[in-house]
JSON list of C-alpha atoms in Angstrom, two decimals:
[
{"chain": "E", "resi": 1, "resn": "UNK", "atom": "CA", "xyz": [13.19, -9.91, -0.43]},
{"chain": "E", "resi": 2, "resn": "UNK", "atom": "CA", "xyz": [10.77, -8.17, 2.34]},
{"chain": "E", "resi": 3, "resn": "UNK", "atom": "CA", "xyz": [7.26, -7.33, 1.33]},
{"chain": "E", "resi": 4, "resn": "UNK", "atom": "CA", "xyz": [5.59, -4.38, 2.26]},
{"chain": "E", "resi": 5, "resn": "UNK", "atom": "CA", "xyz": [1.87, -3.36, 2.22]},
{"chain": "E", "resi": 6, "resn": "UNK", "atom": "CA", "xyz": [0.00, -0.10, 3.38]},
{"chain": "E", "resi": 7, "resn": "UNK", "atom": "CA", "xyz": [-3.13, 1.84, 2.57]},
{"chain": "E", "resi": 8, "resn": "UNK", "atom": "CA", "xyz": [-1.87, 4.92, 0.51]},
{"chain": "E", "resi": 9, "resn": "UNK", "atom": "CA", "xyz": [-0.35, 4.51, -3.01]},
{"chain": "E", "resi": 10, "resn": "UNK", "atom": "CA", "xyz": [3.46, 4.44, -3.06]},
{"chain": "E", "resi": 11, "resn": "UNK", "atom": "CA", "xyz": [4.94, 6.55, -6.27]},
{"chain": "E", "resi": 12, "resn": "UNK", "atom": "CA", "xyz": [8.72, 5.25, -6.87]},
{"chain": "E", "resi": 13, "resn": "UNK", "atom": "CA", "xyz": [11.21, 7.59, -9.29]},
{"chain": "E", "resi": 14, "resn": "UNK", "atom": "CA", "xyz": [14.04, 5.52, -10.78]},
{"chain": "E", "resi": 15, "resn": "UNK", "atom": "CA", "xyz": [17.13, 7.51, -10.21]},
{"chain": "E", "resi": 16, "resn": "UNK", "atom": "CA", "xyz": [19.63, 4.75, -11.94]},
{"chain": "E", "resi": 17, "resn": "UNK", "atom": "CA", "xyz": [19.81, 1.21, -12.54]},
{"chain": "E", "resi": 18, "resn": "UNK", "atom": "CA", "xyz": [17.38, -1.06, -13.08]},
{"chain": "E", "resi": 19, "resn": "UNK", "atom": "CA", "xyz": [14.42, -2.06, -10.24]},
{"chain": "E", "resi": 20, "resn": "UNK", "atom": "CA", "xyz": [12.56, -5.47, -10.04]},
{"chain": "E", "resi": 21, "resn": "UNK", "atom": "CA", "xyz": [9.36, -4.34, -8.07]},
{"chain": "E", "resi": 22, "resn": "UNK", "atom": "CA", "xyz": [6.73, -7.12, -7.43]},
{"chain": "E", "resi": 23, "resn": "UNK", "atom": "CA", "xyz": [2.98, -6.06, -7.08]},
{"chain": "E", "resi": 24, "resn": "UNK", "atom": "CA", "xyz": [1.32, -8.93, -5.85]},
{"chain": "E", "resi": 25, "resn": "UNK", "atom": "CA", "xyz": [1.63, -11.13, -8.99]},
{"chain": "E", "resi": 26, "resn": "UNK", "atom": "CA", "xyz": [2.80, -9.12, -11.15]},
{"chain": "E", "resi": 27, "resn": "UNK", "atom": "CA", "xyz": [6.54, -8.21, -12.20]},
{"chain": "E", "resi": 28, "resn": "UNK", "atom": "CA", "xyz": [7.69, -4.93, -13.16]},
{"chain": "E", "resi": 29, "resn": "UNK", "atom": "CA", "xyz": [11.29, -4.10, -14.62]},
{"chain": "E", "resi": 30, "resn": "UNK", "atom": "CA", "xyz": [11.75, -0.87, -14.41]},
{"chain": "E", "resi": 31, "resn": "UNK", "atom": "CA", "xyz": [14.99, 1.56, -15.35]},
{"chain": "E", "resi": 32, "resn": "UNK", "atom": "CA", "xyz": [16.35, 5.22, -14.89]},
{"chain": "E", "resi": 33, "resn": "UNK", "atom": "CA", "xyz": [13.24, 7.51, -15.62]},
{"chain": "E", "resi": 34, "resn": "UNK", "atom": "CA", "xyz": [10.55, 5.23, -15.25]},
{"chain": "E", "resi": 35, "resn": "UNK", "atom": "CA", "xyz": [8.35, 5.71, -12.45]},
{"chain": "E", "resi": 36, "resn": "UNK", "atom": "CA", "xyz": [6.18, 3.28, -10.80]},
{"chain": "E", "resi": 37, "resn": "UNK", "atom": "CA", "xyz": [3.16, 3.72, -8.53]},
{"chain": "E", "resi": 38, "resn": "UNK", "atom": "CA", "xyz": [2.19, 0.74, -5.86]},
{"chain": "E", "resi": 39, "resn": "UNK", "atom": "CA", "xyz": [-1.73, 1.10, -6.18]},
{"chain": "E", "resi": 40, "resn": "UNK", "atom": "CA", "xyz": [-3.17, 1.15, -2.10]},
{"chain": "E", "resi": 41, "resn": "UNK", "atom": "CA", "xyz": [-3.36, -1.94, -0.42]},
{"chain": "E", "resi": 42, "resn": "UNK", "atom": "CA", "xyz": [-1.05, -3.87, -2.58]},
{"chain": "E", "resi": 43, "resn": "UNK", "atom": "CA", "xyz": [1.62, -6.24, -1.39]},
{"chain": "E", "resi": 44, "resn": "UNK", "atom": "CA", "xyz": [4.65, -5.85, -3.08]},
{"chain": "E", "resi": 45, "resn": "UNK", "atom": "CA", "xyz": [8.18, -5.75, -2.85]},
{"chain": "E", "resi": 46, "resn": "UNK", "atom": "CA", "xyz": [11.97, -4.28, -4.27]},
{"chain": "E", "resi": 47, "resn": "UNK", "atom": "CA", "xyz": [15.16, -6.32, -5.16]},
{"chain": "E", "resi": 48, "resn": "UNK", "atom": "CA", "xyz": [17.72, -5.09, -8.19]},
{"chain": "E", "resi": 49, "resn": "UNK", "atom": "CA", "xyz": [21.36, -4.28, -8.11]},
{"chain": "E", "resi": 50, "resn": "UNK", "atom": "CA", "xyz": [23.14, -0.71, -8.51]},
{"chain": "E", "resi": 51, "resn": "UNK", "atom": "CA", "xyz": [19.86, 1.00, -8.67]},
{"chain": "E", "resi": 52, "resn": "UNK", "atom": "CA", "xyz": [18.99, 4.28, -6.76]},
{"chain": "E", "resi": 53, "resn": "UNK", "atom": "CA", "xyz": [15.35, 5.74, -6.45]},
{"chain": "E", "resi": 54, "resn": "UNK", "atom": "CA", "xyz": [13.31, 8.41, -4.68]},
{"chain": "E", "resi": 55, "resn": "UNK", "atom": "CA", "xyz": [9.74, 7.47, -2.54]},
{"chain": "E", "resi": 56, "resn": "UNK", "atom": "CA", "xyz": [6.80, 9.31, -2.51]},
{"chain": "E", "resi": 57, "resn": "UNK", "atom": "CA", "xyz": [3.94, 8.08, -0.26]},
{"chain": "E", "resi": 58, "resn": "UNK", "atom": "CA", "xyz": [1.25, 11.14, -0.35]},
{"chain": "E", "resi": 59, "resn": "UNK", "atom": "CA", "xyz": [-1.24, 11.01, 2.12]},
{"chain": "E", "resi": 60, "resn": "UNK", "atom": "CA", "xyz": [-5.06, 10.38, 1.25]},
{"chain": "E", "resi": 61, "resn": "UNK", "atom": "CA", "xyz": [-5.75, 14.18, 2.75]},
{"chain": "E", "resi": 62, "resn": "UNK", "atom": "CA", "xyz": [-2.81, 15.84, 0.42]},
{"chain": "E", "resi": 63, "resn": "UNK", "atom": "CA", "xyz": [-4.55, 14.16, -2.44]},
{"chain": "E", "resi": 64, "resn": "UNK", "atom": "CA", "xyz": [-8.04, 14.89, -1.21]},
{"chain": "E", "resi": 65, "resn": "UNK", "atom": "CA", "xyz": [-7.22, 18.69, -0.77]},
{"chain": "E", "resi": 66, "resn": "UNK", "atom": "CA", "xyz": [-6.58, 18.61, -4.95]},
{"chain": "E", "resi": 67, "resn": "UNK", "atom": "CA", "xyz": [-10.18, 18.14, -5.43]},
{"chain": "E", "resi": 68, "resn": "UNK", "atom": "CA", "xyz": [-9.56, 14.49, -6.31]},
{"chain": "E", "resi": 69, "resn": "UNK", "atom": "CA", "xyz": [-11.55, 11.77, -4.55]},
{"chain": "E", "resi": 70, "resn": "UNK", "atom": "CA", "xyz": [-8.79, 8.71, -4.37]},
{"chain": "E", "resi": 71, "resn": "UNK", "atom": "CA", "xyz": [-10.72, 6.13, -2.85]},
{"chain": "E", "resi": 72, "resn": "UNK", "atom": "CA", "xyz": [-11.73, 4.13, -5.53]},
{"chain": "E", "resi": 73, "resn": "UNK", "atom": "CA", "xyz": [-8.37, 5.31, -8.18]},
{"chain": "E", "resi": 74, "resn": "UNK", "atom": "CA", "xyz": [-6.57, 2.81, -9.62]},
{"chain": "E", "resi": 75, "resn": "UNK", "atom": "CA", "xyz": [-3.38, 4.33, -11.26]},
{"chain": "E", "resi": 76, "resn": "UNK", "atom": "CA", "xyz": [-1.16, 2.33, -14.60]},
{"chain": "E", "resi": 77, "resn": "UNK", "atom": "CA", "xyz": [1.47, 0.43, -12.64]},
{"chain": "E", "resi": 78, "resn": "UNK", "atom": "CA", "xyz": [4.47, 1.59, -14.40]},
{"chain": "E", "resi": 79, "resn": "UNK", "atom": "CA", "xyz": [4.74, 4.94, -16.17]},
{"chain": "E", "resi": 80, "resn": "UNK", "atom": "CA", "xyz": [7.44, 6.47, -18.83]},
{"chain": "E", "resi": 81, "resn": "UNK", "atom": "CA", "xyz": [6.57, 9.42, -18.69]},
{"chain": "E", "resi": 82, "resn": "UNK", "atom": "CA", "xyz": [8.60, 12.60, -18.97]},
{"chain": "E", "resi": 83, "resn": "UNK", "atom": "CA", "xyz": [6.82, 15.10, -18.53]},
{"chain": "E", "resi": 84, "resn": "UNK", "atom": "CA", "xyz": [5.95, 13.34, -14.97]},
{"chain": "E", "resi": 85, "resn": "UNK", "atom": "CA", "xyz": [9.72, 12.61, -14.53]},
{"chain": "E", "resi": 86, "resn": "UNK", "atom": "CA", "xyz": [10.33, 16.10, -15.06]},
{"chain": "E", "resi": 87, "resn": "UNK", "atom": "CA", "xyz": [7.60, 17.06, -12.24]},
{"chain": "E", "resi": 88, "resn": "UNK", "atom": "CA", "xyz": [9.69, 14.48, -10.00]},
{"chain": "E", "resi": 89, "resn": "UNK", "atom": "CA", "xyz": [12.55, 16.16, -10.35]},
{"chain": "E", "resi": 90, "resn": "UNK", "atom": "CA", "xyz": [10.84, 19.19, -9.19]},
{"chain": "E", "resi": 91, "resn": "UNK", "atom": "CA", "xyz": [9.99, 17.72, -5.66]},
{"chain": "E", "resi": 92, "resn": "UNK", "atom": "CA", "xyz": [13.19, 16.41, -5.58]},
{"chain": "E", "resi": 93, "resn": "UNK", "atom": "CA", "xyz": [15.11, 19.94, -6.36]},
{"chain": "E", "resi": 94, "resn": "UNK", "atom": "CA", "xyz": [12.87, 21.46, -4.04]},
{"chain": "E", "resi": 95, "resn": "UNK", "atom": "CA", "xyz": [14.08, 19.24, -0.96]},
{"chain": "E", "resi": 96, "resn": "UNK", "atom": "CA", "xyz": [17.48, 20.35, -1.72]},
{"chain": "E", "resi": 97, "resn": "UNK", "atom": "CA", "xyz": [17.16, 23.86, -2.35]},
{"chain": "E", "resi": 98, "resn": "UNK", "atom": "CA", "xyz": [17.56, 25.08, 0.93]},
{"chain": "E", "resi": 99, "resn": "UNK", "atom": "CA", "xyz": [15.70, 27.97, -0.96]},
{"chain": "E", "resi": 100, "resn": "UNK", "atom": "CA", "xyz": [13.24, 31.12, 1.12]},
{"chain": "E", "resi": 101, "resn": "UNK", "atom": "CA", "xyz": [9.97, 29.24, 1.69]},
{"chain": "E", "resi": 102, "resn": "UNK", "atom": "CA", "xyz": [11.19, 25.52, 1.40]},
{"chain": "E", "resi": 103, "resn": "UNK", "atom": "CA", "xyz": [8.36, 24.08, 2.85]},
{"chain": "E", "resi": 104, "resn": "UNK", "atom": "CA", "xyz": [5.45, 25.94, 0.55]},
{"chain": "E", "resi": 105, "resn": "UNK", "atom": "CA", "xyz": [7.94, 25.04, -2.80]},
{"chain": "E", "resi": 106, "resn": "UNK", "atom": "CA", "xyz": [8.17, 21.22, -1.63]},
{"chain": "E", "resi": 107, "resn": "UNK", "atom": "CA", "xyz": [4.48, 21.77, -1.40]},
{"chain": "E", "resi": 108, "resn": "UNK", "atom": "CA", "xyz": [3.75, 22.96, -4.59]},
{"chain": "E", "resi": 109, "resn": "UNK", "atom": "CA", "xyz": [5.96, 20.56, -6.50]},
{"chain": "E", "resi": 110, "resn": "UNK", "atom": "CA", "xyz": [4.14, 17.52, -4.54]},
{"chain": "E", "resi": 111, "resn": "UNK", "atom": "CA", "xyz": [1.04, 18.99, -5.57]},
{"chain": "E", "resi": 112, "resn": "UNK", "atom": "CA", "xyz": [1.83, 19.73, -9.49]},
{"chain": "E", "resi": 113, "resn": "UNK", "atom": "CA", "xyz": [3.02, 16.25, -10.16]},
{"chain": "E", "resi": 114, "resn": "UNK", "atom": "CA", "xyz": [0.13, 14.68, -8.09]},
{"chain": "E", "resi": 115, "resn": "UNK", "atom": "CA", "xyz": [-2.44, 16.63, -10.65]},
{"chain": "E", "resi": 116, "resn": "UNK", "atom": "CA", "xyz": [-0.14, 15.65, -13.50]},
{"chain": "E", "resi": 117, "resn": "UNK", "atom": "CA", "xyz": [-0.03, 11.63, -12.69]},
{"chain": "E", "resi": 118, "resn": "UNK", "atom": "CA", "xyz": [-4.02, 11.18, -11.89]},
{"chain": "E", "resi": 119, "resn": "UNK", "atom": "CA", "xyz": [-4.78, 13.46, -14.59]},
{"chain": "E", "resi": 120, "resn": "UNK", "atom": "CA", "xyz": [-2.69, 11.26, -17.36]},
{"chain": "E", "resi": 121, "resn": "UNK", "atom": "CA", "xyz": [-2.35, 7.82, -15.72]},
{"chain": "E", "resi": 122, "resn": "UNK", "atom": "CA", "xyz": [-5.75, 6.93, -14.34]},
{"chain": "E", "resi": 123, "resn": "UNK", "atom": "CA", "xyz": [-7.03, 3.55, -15.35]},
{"chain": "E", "resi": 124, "resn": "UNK", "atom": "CA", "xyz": [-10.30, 3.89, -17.13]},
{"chain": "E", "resi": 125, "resn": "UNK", "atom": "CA", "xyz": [-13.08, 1.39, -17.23]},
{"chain": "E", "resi": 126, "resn": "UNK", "atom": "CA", "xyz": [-16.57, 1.77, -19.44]},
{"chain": "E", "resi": 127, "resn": "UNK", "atom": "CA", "xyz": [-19.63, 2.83, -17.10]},
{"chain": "E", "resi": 128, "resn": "UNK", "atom": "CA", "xyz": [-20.50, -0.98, -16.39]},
{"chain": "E", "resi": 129, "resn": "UNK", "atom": "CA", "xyz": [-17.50, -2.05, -15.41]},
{"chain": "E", "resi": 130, "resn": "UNK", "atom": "CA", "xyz": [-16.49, 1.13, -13.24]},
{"chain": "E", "resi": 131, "resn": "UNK", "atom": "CA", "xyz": [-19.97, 1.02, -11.57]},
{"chain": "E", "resi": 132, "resn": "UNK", "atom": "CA", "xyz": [-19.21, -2.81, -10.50]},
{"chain": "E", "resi": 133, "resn": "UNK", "atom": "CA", "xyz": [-15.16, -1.84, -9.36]},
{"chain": "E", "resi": 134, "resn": "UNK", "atom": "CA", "xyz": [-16.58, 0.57, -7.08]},
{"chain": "E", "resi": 135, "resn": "UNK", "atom": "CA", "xyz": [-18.74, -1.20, -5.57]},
{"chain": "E", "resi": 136, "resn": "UNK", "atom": "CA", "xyz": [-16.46, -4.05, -4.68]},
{"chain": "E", "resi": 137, "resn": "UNK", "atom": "CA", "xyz": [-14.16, -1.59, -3.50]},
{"chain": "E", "resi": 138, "resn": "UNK", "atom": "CA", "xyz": [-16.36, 0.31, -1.49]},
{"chain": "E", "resi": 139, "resn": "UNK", "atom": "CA", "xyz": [-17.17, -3.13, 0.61]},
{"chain": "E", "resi": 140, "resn": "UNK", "atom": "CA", "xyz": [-13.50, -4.35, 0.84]},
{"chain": "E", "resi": 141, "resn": "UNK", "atom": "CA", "xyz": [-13.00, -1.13, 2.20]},
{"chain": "E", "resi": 142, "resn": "UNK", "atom": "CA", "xyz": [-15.41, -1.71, 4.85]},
{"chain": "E", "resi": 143, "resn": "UNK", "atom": "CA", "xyz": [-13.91, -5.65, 5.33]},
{"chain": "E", "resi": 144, "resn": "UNK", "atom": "CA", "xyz": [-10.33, -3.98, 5.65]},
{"chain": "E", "resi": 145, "resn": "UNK", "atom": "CA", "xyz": [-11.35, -1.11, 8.26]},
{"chain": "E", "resi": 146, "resn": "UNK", "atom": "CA", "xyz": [-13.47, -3.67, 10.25]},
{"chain": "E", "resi": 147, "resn": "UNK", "atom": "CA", "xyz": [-10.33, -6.13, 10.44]},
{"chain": "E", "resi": 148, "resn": "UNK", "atom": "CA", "xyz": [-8.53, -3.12, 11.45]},
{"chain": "E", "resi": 149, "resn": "UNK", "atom": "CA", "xyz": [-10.52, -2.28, 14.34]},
{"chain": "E", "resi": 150, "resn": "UNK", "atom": "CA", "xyz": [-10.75, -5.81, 15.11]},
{"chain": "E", "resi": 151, "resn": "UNK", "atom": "CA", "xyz": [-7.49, -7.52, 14.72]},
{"chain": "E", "resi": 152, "resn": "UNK", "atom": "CA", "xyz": [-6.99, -8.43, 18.42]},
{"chain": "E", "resi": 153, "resn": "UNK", "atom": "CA", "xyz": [-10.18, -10.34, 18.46]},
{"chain": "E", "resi": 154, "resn": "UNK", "atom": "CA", "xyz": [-11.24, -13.63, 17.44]},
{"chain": "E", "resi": 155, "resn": "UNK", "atom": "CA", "xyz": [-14.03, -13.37, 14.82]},
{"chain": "E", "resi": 156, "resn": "UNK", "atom": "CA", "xyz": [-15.26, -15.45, 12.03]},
{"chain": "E", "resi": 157, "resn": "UNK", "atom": "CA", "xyz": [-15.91, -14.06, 8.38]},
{"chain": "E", "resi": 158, "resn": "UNK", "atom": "CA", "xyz": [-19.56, -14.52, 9.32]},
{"chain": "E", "resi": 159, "resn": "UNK", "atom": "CA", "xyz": [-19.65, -11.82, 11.45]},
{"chain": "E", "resi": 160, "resn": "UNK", "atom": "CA", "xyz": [-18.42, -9.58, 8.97]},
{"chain": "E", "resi": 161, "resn": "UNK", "atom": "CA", "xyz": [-20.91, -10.31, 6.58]},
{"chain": "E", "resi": 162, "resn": "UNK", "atom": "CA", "xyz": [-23.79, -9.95, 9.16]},
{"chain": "E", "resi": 163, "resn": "UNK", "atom": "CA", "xyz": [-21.84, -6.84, 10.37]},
{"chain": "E", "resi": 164, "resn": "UNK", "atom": "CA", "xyz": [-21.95, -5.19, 6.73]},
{"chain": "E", "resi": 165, "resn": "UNK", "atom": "CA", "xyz": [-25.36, -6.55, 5.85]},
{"chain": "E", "resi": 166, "resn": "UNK", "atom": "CA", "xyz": [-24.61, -8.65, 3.48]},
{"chain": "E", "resi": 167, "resn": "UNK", "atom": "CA", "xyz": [-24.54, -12.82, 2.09]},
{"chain": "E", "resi": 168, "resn": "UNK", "atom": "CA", "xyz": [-20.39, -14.11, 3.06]},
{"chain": "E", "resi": 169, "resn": "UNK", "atom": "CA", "xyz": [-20.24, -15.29, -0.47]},
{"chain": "E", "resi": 170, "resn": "UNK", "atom": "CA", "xyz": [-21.14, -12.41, -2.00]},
{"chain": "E", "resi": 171, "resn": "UNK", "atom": "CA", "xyz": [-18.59, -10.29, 0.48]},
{"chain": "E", "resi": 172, "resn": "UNK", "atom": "CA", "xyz": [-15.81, -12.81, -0.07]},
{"chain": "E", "resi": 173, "resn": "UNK", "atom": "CA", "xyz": [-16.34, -12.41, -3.64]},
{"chain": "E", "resi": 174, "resn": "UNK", "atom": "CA", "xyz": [-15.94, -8.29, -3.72]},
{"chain": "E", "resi": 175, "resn": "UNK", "atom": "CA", "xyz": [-12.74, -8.76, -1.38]},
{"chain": "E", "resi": 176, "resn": "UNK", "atom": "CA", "xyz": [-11.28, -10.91, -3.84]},
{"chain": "E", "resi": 177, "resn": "UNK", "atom": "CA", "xyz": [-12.48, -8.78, -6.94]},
{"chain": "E", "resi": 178, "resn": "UNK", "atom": "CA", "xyz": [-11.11, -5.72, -5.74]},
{"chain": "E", "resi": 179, "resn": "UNK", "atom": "CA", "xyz": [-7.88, -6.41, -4.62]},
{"chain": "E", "resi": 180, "resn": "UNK", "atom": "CA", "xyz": [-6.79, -10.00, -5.23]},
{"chain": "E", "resi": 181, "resn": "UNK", "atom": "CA", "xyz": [-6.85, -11.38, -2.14]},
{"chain": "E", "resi": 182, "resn": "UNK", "atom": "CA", "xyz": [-9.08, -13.31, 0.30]},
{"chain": "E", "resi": 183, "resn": "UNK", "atom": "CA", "xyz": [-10.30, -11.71, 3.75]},
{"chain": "E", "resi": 184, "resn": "UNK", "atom": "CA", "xyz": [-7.96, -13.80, 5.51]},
{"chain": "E", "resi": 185, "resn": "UNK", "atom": "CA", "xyz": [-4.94, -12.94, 3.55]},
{"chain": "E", "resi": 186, "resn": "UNK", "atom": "CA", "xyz": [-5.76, -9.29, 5.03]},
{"chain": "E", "resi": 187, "resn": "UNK", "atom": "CA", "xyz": [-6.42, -10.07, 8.27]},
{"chain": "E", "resi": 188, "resn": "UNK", "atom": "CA", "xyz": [-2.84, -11.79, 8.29]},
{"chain": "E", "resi": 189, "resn": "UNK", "atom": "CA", "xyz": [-1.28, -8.87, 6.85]},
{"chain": "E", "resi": 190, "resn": "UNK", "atom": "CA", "xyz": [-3.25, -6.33, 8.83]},
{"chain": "E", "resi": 191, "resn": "UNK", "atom": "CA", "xyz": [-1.92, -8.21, 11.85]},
{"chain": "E", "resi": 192, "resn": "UNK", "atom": "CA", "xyz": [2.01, -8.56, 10.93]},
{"chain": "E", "resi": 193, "resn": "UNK", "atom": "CA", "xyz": [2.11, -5.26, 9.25]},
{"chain": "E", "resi": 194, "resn": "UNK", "atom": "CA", "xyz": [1.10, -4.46, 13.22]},
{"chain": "E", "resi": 195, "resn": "UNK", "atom": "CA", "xyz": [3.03, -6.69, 15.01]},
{"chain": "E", "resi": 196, "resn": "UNK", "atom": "CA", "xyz": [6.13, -5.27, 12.72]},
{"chain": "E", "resi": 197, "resn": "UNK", "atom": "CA", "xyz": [5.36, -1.74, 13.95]},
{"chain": "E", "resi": 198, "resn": "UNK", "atom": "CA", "xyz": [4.76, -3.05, 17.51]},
{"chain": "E", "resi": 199, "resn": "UNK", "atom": "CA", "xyz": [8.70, -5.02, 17.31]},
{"chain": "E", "resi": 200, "resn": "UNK", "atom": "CA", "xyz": [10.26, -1.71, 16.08]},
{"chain": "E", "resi": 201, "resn": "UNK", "atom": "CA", "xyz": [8.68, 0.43, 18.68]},
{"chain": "E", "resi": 202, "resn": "UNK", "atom": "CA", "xyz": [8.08, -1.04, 21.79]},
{"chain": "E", "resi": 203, "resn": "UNK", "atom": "CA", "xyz": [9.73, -3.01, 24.10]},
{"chain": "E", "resi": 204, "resn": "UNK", "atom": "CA", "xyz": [6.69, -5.78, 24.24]},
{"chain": "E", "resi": 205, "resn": "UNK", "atom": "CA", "xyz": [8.04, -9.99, 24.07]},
{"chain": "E", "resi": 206, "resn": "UNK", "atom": "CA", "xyz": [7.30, -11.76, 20.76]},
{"chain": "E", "resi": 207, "resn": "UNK", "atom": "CA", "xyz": [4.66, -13.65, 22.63]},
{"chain": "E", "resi": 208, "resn": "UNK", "atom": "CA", "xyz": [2.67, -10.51, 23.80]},
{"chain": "E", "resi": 209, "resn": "UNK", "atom": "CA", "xyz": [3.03, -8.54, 20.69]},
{"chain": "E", "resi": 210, "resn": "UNK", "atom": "CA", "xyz": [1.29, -11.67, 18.57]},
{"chain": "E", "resi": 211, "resn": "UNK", "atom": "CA", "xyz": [-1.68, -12.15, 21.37]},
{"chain": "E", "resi": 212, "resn": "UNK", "atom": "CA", "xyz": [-1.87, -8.17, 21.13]},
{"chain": "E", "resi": 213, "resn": "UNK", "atom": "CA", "xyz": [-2.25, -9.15, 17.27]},
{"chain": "E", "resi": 214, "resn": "UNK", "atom": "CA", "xyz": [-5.07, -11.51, 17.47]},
{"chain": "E", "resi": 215, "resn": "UNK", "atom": "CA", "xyz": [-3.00, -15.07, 17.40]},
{"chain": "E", "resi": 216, "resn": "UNK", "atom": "CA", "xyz": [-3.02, -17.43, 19.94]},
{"chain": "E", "resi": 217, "resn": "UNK", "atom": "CA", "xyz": [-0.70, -19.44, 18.36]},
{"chain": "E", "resi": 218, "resn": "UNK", "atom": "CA", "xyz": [3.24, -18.32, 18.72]},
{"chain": "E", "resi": 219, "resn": "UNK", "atom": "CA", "xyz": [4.15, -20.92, 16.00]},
{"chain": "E", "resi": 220, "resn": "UNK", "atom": "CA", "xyz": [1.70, -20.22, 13.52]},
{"chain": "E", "resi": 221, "resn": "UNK", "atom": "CA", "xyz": [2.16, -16.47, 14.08]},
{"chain": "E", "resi": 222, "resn": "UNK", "atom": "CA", "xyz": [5.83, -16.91, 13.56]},
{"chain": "E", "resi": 223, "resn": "UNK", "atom": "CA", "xyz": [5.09, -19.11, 10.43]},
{"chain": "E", "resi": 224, "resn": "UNK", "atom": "CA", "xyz": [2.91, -15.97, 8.93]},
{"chain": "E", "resi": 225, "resn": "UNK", "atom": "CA", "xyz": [5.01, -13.08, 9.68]},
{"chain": "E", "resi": 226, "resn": "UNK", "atom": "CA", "xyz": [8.20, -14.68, 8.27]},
{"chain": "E", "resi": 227, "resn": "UNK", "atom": "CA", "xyz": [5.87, -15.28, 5.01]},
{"chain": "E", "resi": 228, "resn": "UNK", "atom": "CA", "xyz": [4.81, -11.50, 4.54]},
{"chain": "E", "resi": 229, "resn": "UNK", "atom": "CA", "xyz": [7.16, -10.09, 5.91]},
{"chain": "E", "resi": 230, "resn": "UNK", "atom": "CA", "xyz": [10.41, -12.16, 4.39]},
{"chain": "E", "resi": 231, "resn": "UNK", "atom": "CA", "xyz": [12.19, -12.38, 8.06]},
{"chain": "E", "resi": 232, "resn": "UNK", "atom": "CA", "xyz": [11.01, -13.83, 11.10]},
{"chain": "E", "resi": 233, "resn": "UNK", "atom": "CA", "xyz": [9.97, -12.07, 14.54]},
{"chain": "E", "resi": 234, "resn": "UNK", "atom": "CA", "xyz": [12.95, -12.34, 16.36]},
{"chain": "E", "resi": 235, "resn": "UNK", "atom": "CA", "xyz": [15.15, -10.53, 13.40]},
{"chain": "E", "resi": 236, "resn": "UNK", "atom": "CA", "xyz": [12.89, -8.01, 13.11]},
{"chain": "E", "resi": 237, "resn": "UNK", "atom": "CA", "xyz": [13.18, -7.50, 17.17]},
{"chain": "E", "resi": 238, "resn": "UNK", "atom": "CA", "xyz": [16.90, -7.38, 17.18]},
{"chain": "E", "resi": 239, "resn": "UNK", "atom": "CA", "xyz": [17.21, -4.78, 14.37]}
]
């Protein structure tokens, strides 16, 4: 099974079958109907048999432009839902139209059941709690856009802190809070989520693609990318 991560929620329609999705630890079985949505920056992954589903990764801006500030949104995991499988169906029928004005009908079906699923499937948490889950967020945030920028250097989680302003414990601690996993776990997954992109695209040795993504080590870069990413460098090269 190959894990993927990225910033922007993933929203997954079950066509037919029945889907085994992993979100980090948690296991979600989920059949023809059912929808499920990948919350941003979660590792997770696919596996089941006979299924068939439909992917829809909207951009922070598309979701932005709806008047709904998405930064800090946590949506329920896995949603049954028909009303939202219905609106799914829309975007789907509108790809295959072949209808006058395609492109403002895929548009407005993206943007009806995007409404639809934050309106009804928000996670809500009581003032205290909310007030502390944004917070955390807001400086893991910061931690993953500064490992971002970074991810060719060498750096300790030190620097961070003093970068952000603030005690390491107490930054390590709002990392881990707000998306279940330690700064290093994202800098290793920021970097192989990279060097993936950079093995697809470009024509760049193994060696130089892993110094371009801030190891020094072939082995232990090697080692890391086969464990998030489920195959090793050279198989991802040769595909």
């Amino acid at each position: 099974i190959i894990s993927n991560w990225h910033h922007e929620f993933e929203i997954i329609y079950i066509v037919s079958g029945t889907e085994t999705i992993y979100i980090e630890n948690e296991c979600i079985v989920a059949e023809a109907g059912d929808i499920v949505v990948i919350n941003k920056n979660r590792i997770h992954s696919l596996t089941g048999k006979g299924w068939v589903h439909h992917c829809l990764i909207p951009s922070d801006t598309m979701i932005q432009s709806l008047g709904i500030d998405c930064a800090d949104i946590s949506l329920k995991p896995h949603i049954k839902d028909p009303e939202l499988a219905n609106a799914f169906l829309e975007i789907i029928d509108a790809y295959n139209s072949g209808r006058k004005y395609e492109t403002a009908f895929k548009m407005l079906a993206i943007q009806r059941f995007l409404l639809l699923l934050f309106e009804k499937h928000e996670i809500k948490y009581s003032d205290n709690v909310e007030n502390k889950r944004s917070s955390d967020f807001l400086i893991a945030t910061k931690v993953i856009n500064y490992l971002r920028q970074h991810l060719a250097e060498d750096f300790s989680i030190d620097e961070i802190a003093s970068e952000l302003g603030i005690t390491t414990s107490y930054m390590c601690r709002c990392v881990k809070s707000a998306t279940g996993l330690s700064i290093l776990d994202h800098l290793n997954i920021i970097r192989c989520y990279t060097a993936k992109h950079l093995l697809y695209h470009t024509d760049k040795k193994i060696g130089e693609i892993a110094e371009l993504c801030g190891y020094r080590n072939a082995s232990y870069f090697a080692k890391n990318y086969k464990k998030i990413i489920g195959i090793s460098p050279s198989e991802t090269s040769r595909r």
